[in-house]
Short mmCIF file of C-alpha atoms in Angstrom, two decimals:
data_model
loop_
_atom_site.label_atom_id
_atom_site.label_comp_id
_atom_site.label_asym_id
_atom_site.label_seq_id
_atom_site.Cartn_x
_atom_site.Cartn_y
_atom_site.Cartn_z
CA UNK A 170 -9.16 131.07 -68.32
CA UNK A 171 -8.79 133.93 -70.88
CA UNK A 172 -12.19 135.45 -72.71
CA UNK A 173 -12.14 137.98 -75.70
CA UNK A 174 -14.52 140.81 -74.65
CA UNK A 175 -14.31 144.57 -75.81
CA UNK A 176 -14.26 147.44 -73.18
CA UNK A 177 -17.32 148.90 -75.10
CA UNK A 178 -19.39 145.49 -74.22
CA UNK A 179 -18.22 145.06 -70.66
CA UNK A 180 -19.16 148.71 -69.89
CA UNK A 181 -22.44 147.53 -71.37
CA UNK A 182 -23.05 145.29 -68.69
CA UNK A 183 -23.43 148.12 -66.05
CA UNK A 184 -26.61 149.24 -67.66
CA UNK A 185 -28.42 146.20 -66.05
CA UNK A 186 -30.51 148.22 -63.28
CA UNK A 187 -30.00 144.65 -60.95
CA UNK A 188 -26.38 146.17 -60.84
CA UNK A 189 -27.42 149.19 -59.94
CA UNK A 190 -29.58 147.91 -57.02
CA UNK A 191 -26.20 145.77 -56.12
CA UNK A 192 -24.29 149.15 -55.90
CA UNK A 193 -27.28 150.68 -53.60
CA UNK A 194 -27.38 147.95 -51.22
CA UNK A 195 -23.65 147.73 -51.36
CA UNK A 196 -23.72 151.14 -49.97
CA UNK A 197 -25.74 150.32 -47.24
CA UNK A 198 -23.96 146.99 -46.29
CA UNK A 199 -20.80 149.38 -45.99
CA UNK A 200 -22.08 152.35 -43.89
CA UNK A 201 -22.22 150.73 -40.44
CA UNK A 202 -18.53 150.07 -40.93
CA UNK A 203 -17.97 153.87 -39.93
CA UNK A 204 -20.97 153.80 -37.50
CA UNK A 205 -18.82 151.33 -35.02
CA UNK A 206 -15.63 151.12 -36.67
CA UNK A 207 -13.44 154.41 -38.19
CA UNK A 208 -16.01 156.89 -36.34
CA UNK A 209 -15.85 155.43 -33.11
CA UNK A 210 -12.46 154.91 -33.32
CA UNK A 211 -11.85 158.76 -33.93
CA UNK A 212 -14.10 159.45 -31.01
CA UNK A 213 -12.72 156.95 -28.53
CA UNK A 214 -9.16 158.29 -29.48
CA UNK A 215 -10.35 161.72 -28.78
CA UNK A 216 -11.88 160.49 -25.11
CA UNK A 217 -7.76 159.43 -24.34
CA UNK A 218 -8.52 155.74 -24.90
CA UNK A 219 -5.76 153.61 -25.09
CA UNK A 220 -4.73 151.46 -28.15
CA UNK A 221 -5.03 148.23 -26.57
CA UNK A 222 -8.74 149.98 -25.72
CA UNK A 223 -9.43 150.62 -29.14
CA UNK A 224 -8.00 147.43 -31.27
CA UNK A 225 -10.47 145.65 -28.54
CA UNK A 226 -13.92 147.44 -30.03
CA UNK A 227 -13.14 145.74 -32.58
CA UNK A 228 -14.65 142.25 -31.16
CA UNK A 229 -17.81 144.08 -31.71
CA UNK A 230 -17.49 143.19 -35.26
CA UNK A 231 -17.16 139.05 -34.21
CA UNK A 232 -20.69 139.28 -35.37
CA UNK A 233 -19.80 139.25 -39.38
CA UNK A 234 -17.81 136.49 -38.19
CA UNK A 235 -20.51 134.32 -36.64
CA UNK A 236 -23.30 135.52 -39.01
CA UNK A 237 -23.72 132.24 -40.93
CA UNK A 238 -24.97 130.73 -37.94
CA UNK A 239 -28.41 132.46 -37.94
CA UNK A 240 -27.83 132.96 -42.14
CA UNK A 241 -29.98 130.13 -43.06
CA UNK A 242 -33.18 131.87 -41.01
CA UNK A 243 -32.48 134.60 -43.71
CA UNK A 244 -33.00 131.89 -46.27
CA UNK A 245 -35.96 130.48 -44.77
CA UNK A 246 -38.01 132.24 -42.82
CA UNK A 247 -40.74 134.89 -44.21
CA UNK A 248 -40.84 137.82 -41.99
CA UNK A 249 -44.84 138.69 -41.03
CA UNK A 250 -46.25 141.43 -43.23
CA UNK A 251 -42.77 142.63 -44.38
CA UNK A 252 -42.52 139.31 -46.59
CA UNK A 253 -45.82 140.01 -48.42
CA UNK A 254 -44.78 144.26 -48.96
CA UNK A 255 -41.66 143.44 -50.28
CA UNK A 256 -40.48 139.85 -50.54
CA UNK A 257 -38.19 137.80 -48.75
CA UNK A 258 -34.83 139.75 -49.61
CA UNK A 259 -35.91 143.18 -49.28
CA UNK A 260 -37.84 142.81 -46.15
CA UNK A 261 -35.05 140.91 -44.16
CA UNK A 262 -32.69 144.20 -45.53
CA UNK A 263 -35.47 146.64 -44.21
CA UNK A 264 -35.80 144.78 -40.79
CA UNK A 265 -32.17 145.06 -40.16
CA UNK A 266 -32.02 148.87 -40.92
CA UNK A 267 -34.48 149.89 -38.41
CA UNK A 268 -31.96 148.41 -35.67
CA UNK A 269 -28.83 150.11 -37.54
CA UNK A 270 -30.86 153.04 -37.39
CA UNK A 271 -32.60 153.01 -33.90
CA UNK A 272 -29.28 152.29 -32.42
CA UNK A 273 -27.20 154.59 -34.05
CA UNK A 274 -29.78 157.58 -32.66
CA UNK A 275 -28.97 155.54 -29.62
CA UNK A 276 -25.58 156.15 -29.32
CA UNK A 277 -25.88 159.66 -30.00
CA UNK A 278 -27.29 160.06 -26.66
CA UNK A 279 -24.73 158.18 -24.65
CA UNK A 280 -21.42 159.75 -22.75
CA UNK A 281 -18.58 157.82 -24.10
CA UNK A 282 -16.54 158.60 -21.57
CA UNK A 283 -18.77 157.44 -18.76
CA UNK A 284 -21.03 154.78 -20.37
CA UNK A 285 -17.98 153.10 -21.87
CA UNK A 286 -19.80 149.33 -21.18
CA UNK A 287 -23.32 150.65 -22.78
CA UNK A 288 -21.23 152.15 -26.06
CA UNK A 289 -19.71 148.45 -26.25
CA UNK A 290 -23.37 146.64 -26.20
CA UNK A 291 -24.87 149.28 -28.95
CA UNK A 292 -22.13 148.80 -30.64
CA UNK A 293 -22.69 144.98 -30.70
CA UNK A 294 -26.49 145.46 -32.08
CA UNK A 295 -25.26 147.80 -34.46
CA UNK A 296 -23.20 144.77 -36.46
CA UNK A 297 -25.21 141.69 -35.17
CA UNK A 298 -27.97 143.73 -37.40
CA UNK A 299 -25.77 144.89 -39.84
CA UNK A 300 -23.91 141.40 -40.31
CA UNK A 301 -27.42 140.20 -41.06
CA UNK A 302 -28.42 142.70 -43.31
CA UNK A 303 -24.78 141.74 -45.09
CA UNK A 304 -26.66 137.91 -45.13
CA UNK A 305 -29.48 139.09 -47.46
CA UNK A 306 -27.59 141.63 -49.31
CA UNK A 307 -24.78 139.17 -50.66
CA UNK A 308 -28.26 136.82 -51.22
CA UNK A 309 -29.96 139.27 -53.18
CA UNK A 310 -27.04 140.11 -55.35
CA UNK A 311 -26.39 136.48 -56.15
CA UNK A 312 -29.88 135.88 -56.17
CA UNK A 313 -30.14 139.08 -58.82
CA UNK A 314 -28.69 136.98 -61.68
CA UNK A 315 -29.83 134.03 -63.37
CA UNK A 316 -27.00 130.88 -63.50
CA UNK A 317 -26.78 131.63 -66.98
CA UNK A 318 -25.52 135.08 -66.55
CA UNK A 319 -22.14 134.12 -64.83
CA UNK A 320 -20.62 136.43 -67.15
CA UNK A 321 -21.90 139.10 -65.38
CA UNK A 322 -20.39 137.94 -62.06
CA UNK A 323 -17.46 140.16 -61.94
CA UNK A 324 -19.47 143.23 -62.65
CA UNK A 325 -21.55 142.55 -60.45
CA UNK A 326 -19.25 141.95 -57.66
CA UNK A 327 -17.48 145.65 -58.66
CA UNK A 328 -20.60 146.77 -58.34
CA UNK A 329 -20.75 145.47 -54.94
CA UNK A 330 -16.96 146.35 -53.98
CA UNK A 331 -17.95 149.76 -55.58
CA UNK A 332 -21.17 150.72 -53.58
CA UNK A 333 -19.35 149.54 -49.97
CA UNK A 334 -16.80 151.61 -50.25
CA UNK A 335 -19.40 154.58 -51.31
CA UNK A 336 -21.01 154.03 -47.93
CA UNK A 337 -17.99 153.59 -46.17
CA UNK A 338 -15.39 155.64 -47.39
CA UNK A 339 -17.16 158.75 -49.43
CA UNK A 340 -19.98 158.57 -46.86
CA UNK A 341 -17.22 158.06 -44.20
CA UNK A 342 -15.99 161.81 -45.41
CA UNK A 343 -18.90 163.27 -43.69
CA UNK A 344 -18.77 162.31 -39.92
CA UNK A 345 -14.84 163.80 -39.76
CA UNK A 346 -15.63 166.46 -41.53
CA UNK A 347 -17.98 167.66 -39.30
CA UNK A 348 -16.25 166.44 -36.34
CA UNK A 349 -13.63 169.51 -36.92
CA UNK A 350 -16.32 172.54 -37.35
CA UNK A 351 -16.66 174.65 -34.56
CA UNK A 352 -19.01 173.63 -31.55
CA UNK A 353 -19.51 169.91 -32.69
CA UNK A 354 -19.14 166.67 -31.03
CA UNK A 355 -18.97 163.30 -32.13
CA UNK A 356 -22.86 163.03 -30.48
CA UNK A 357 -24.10 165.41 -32.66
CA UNK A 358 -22.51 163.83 -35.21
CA UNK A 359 -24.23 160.58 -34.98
CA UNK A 360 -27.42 162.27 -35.09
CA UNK A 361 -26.56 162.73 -39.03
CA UNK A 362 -24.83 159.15 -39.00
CA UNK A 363 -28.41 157.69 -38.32
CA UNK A 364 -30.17 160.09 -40.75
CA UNK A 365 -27.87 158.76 -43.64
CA UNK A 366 -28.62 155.44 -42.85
CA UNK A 367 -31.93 156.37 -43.06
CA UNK A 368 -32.02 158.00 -46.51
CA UNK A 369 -30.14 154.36 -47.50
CA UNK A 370 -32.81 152.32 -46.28
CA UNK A 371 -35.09 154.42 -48.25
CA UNK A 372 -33.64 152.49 -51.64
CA UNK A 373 -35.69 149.33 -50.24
CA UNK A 374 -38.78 150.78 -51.72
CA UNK A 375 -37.00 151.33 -55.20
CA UNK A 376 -35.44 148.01 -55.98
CA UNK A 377 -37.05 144.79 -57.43
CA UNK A 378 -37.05 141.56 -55.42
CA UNK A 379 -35.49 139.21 -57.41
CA UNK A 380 -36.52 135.82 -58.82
CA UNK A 381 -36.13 132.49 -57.90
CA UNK A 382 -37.26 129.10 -57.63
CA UNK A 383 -35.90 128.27 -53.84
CA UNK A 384 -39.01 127.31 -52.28
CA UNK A 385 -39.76 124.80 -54.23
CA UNK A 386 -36.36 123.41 -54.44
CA UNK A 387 -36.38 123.39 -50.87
CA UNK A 388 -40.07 121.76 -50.30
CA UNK A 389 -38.65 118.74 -52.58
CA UNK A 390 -36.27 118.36 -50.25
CA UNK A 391 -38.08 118.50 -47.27
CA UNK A 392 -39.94 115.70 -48.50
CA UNK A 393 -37.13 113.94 -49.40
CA UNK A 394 -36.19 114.22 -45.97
CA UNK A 395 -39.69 113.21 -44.98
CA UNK A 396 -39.78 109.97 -46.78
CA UNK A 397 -36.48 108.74 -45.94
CA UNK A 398 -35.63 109.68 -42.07
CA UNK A 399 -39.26 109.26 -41.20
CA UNK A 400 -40.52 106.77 -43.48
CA UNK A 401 -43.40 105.75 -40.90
CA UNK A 402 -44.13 108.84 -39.74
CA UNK A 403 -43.84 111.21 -42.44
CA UNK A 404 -47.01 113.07 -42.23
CA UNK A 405 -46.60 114.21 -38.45
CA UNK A 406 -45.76 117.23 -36.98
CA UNK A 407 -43.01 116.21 -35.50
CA UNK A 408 -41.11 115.02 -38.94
CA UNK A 409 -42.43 117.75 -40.51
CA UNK A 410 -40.61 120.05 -38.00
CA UNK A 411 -37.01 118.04 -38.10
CA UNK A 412 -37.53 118.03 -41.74
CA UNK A 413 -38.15 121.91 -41.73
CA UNK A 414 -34.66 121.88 -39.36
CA UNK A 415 -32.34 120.07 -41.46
CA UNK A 416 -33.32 121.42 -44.73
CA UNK A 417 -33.08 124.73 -42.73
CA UNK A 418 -29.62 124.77 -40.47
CA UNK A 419 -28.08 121.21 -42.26
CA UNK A 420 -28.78 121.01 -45.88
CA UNK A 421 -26.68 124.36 -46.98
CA UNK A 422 -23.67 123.45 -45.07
CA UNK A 423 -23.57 119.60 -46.27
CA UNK A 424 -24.23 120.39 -50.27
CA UNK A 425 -21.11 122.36 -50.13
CA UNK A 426 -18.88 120.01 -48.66
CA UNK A 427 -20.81 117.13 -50.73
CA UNK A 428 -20.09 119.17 -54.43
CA UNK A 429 -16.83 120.33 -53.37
CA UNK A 430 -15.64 117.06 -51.49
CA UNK A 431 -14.45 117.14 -48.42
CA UNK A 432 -10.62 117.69 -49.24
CA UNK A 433 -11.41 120.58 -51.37
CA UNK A 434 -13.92 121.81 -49.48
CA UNK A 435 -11.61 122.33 -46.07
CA UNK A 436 -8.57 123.68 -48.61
CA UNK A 437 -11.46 126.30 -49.85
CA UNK A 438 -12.07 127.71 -46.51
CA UNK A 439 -8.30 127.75 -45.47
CA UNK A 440 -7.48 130.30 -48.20
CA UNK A 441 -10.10 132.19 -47.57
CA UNK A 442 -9.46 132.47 -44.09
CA UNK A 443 -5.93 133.59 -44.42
CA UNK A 444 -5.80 135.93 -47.49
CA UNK A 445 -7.24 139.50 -45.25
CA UNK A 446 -5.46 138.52 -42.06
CA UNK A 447 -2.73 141.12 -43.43
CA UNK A 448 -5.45 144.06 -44.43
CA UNK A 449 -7.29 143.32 -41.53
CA UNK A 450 -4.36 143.99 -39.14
CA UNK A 451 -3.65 147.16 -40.93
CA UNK A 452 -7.52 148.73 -40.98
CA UNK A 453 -7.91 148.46 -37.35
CA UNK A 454 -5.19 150.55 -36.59
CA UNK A 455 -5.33 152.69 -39.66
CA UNK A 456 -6.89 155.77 -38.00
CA UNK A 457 -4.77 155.09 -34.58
CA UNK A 458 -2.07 155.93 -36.33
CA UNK A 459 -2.59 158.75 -38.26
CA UNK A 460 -4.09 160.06 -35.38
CA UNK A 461 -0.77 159.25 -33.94
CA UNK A 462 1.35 160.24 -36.65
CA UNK A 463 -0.27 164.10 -36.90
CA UNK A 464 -2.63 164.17 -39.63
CA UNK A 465 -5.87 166.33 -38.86
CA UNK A 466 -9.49 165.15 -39.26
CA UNK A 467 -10.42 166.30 -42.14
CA UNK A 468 -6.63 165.11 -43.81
CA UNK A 469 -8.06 161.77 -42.64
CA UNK A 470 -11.52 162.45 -43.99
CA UNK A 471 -9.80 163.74 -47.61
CA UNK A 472 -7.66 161.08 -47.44
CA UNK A 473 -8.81 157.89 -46.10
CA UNK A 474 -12.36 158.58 -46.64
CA UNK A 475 -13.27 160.02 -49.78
CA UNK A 476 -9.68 159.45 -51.98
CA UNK A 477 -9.68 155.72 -50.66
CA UNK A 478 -13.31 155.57 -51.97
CA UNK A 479 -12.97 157.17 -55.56
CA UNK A 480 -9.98 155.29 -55.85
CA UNK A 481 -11.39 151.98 -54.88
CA UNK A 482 -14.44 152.56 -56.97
CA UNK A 483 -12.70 153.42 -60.17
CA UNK A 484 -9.95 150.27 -60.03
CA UNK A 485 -13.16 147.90 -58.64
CA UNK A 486 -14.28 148.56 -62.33
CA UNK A 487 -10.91 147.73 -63.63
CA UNK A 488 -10.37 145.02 -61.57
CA UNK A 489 -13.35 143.33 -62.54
CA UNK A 490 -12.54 143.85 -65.92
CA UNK A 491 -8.96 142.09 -65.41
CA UNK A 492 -10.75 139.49 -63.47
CA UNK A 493 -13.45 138.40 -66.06
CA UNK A 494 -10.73 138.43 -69.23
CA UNK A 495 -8.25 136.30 -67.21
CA UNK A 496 -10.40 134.95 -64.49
CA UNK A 497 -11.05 135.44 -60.99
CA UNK A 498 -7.89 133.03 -59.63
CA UNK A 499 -5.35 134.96 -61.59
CA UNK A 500 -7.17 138.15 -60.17
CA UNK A 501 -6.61 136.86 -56.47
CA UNK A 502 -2.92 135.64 -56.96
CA UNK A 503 -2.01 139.48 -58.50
CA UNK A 504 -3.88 141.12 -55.87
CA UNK A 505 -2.52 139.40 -53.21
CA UNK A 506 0.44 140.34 -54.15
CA UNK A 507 0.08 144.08 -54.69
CA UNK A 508 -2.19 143.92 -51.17
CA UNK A 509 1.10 142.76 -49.25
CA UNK A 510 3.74 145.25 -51.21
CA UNK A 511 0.94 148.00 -50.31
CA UNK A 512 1.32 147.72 -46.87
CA UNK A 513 4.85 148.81 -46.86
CA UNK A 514 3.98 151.90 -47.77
CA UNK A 515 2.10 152.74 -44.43
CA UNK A 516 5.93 152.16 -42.92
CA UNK A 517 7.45 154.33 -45.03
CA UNK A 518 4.71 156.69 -43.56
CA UNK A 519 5.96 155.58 -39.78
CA UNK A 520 9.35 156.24 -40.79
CA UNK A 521 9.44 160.15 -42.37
CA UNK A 522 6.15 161.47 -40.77
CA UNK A 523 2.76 163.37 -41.69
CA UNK A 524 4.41 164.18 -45.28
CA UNK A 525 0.85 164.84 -47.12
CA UNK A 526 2.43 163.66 -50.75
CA UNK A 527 3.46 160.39 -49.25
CA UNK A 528 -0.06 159.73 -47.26
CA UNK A 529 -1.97 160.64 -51.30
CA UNK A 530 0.64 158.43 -52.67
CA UNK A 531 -0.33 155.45 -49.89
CA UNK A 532 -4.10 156.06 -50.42
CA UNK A 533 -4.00 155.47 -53.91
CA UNK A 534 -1.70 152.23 -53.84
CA UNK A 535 -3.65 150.55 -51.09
CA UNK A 536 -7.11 151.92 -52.84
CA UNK A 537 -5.80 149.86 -56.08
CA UNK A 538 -4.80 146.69 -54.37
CA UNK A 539 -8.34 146.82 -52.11
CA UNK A 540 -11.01 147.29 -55.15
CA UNK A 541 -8.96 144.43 -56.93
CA UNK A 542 -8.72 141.80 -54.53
CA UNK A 543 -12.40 142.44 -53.15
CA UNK A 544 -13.53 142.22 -56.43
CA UNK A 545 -11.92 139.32 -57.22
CA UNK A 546 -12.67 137.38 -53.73
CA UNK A 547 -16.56 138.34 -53.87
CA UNK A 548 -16.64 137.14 -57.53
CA UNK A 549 -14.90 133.99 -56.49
CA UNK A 550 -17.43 133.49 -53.21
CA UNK A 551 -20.58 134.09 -55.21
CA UNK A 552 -19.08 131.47 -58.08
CA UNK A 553 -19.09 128.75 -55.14
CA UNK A 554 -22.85 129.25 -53.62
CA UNK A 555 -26.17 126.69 -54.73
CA UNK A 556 -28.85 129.19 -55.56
CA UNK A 557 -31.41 127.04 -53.05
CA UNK A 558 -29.39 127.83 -50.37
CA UNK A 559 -27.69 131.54 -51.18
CA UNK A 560 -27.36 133.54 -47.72
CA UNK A 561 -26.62 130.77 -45.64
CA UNK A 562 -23.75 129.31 -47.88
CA UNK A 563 -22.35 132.66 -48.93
CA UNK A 564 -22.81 133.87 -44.83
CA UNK A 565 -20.13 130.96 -44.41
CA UNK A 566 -17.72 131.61 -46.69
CA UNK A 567 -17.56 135.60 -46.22
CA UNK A 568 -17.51 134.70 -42.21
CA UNK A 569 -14.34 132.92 -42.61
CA UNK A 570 -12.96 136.42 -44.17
CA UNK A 571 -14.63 138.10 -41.64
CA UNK A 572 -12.88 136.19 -38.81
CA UNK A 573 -9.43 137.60 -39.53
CA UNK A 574 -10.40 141.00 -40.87
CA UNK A 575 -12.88 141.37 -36.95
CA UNK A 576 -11.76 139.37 -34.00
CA UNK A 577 -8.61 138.64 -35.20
CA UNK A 578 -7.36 142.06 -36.00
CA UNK A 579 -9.26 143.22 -32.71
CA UNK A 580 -5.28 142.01 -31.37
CA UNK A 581 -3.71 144.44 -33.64
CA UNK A 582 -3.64 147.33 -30.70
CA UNK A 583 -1.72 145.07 -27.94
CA UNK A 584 0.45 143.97 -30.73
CA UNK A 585 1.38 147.49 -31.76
CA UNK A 586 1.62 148.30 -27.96
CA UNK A 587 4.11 145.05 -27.48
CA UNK A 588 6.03 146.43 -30.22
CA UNK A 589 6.51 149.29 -28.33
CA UNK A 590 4.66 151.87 -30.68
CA UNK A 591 7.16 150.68 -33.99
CA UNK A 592 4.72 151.12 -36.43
CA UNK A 593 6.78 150.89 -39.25
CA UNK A 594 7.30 147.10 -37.85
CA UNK A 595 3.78 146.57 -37.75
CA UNK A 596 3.22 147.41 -41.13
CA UNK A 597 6.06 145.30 -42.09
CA UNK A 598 4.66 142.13 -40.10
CA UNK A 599 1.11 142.86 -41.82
CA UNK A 600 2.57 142.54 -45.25
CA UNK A 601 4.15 139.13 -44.29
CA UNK A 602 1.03 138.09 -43.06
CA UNK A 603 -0.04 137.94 -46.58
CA UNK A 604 2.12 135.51 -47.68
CA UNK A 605 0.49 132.34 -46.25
CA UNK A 606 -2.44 132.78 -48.35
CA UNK A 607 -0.64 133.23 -51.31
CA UNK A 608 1.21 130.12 -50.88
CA UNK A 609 -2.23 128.21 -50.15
CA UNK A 610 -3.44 129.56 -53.35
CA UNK A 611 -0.63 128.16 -55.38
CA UNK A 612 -1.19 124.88 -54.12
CA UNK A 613 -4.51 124.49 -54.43
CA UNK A 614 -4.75 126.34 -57.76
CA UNK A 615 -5.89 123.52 -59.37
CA UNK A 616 -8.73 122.84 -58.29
CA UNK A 617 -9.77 126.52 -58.28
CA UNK A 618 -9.18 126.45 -61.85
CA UNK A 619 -11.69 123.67 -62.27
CA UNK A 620 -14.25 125.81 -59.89
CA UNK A 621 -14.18 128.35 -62.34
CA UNK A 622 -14.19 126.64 -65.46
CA UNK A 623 -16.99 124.93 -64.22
CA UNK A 624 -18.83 128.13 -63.07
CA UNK A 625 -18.67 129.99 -66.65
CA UNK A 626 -19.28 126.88 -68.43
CA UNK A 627 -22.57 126.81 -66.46
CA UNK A 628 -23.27 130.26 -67.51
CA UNK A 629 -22.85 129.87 -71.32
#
């Protein structure tokens, strides 16, 4: 799918303020990512935790995994007083922040060295609420834009790929930054970790709820349900309840497999399972290794940080620009590509050393093929939810992603450990693990094309 559209009208797009309240809570769905990931891999390095140590933290972030099992409460139920202040999206996004926050000045507290089992279970809060405020965040940008504005999908999504990496790569600057001035400590330094998310949570109050028409979709089915499981008893409590239940935890989850068919449905999730494994693999052990390699804290903060997130933000916007002329399934296929050929680069790294030239040279590469395929998967995710039923479908779809890039890649430190420390091997395995996906994609390009088609053609 090819469309003719100038730069000078897609740029228009980004005037929308719904795309700039996608970029704010973008930023704020990306932050706890350096509360319990980057951050407290820095720290636990410093404390002379192993690698097999460190790649395990990374279970903590199962819970992005797992989210779309509570995802359709997000969809459903109205949280006292905060529902009526702000709405259904924005309060669910509010409720979650207080525990990212109240947590975070938690583990500021704590000695890591000594309370290694209580850092582990704030750690776990931190992204069970932060996986859930990912739930209403992905709703509310979907949720943002009405079915007949699919052509502003791909902006939107860069406006989403865009804002994460704000919070967690120019944001991420700040904690290693301050990490290496004199008479610091990680501790203190989580004191200003909570006070940024607290400044983010702030943007709550700015944005506008968006529209919809869910609950009444939802109360027609519910009576649906009613009249046809409980055709008796359809007035009582009871099938009123079980009603409530499967339009609640059932419904979402059987009108995708029922549009998509089963077949498709099933080849739909594979792909999306497999095409991060590689990335995922490779970001858990990122700051291990340049730990390992030599670079300082603030190289990694100029480096990994903040020129990973200009350079993600800037080819985001490109990226959605190649994805909505040529379509999002040409976008993944590209990107996928360029994602695995990336990778090699970090060996190259293994191989000669801290050479600074080579690490700006890596950052940029792997910043390109990021913003593009993230831009091109969230498009492609958002394309396949029912508006009745936003969070909870979406929830399951990004969870499958999740899996690979969080418990999956929690592995990655006993496999660098069984490879004896080769980390130029590593890398080199990580790119292969791109490849399955790929393949997948090929084979079930068909149908994707018809998704898509489909999608637009909806929009127009």
């Amino acid at each position: 799918m090819t469309t003719d559209i100038s730069m000078k009208e897609y740029l228009s797009y980004f005037k929308d303020k719904r795309l700039i309240s996608i970029f704010i809570f973008g930023m704020a769905s990306g932050f706890p990512w350096v509360l319990i990931g980057s951050v407290l891999s820095a720290w636990l390095k410093d404390e002379g935790l192993s690698r097999s140590t460190i790649g395990l933290f990374g279970l903590v972030f199962g819970a992005y995994s797992i989210n779309f099992l509570w995802s359709p409460l997000v969809d459903r139920v109205k949280l006292p007083i905060l529902n009526k202040l702000l709405g259904l999206r924005r309060s669910w996004i509010l409720f979650t922040q207080f525990f990212i926050i109240a947590a975070t000045l938690l583990l500021s507290t704590v000695d890591i060295s000594a309370n290694l089992k209580l850092v582990a279970m704030i750690s776990i809060v931190i992204a069970i609420a932060s996986a859930t405020q990912d739930i209403s965040i992905d709703a509310f940008r979907i949720d943002s834009l009405a079915e007949n504005e699919s052509h502003k999908a791909t902006a939107a999504a860069a406006m989403a790929t865009s804002g994460w990496w704000s919070g967690y790569a120019l944001l991420g600057t700040v904690p290693f930054y301050f990490a290496d001035f004199p008479g610091w400590d990680w501790n203190q330094v989580y004191v200003v970790l909570a006070f940024m998310m607290f400044c983010l949570s702030l943007c709550v109050f700015w944005v506008k709820e968006p529209d919809s028409n869910r609950d009444e979709i939802q109360s027609k089915l519910e009576t649906q349900y009613q009249k046809t499981l409980f055709t008796d008893n359809q007035n009582t409590i009871s099938a009123k309840i079980a009603s409530w239940l499967l339009v609640t935890l059932v419904a979402p989850f059987s009108e995708f497999f029922k549009r998509n068919g089963v077949k498709t449905a099933l080849a739909l999730l594979a792909f999306i399972f497999l095409f991060k494994i590689g990335e995922a693999f490779l970001g858990r052990m990122s700051i291990v290794f340049y730990k390992e390699v030599g670079f300082t804290n603030t190289q990694i903060g100029t480096y990994s940080k903040f020129g990973t997130g200009i350079i993600t933000i800037v080819f985001a916007f490109l990226g959605s620009l190649f994805n909505h002329k040529y379509g999002i399934v040409k976008g993944l296929f590209i990107s996928g590509i360029a994602m695995a050929l990336s990778n090699l680069l970090f060996a190259v790294i293994a191989l000669i050393g801290p050479v600074e030239w080579m690490y700006a040279l890596t950052v940029v590469v792997d910043g390109f093929t990021q913003a593009w395929s993230l831009v091109a998967m969230v498009a492609f995710l958002s394309m396949l939810c029912n508006r009745s039923f936003t969070a909870a479908q979406y929830a399951l779809l990004a969870s499958l992603g999740n899996f690979a890039r969080t418990l999956l890649s929690s592995s990655s430190g006993m496999l660098v450990d069984w490879l004896d420390g080769n980390w130029a091997l590593f890398f080199v395995l990580t790119a292969v693990m791109v490849i399955p996906s790929l393949v997948f994609l090929y084979l079930i390009r068909h149908h994707m094309y018809r998704l898509e088609n489909n999608f637009h053609k909806n929009g127009n």
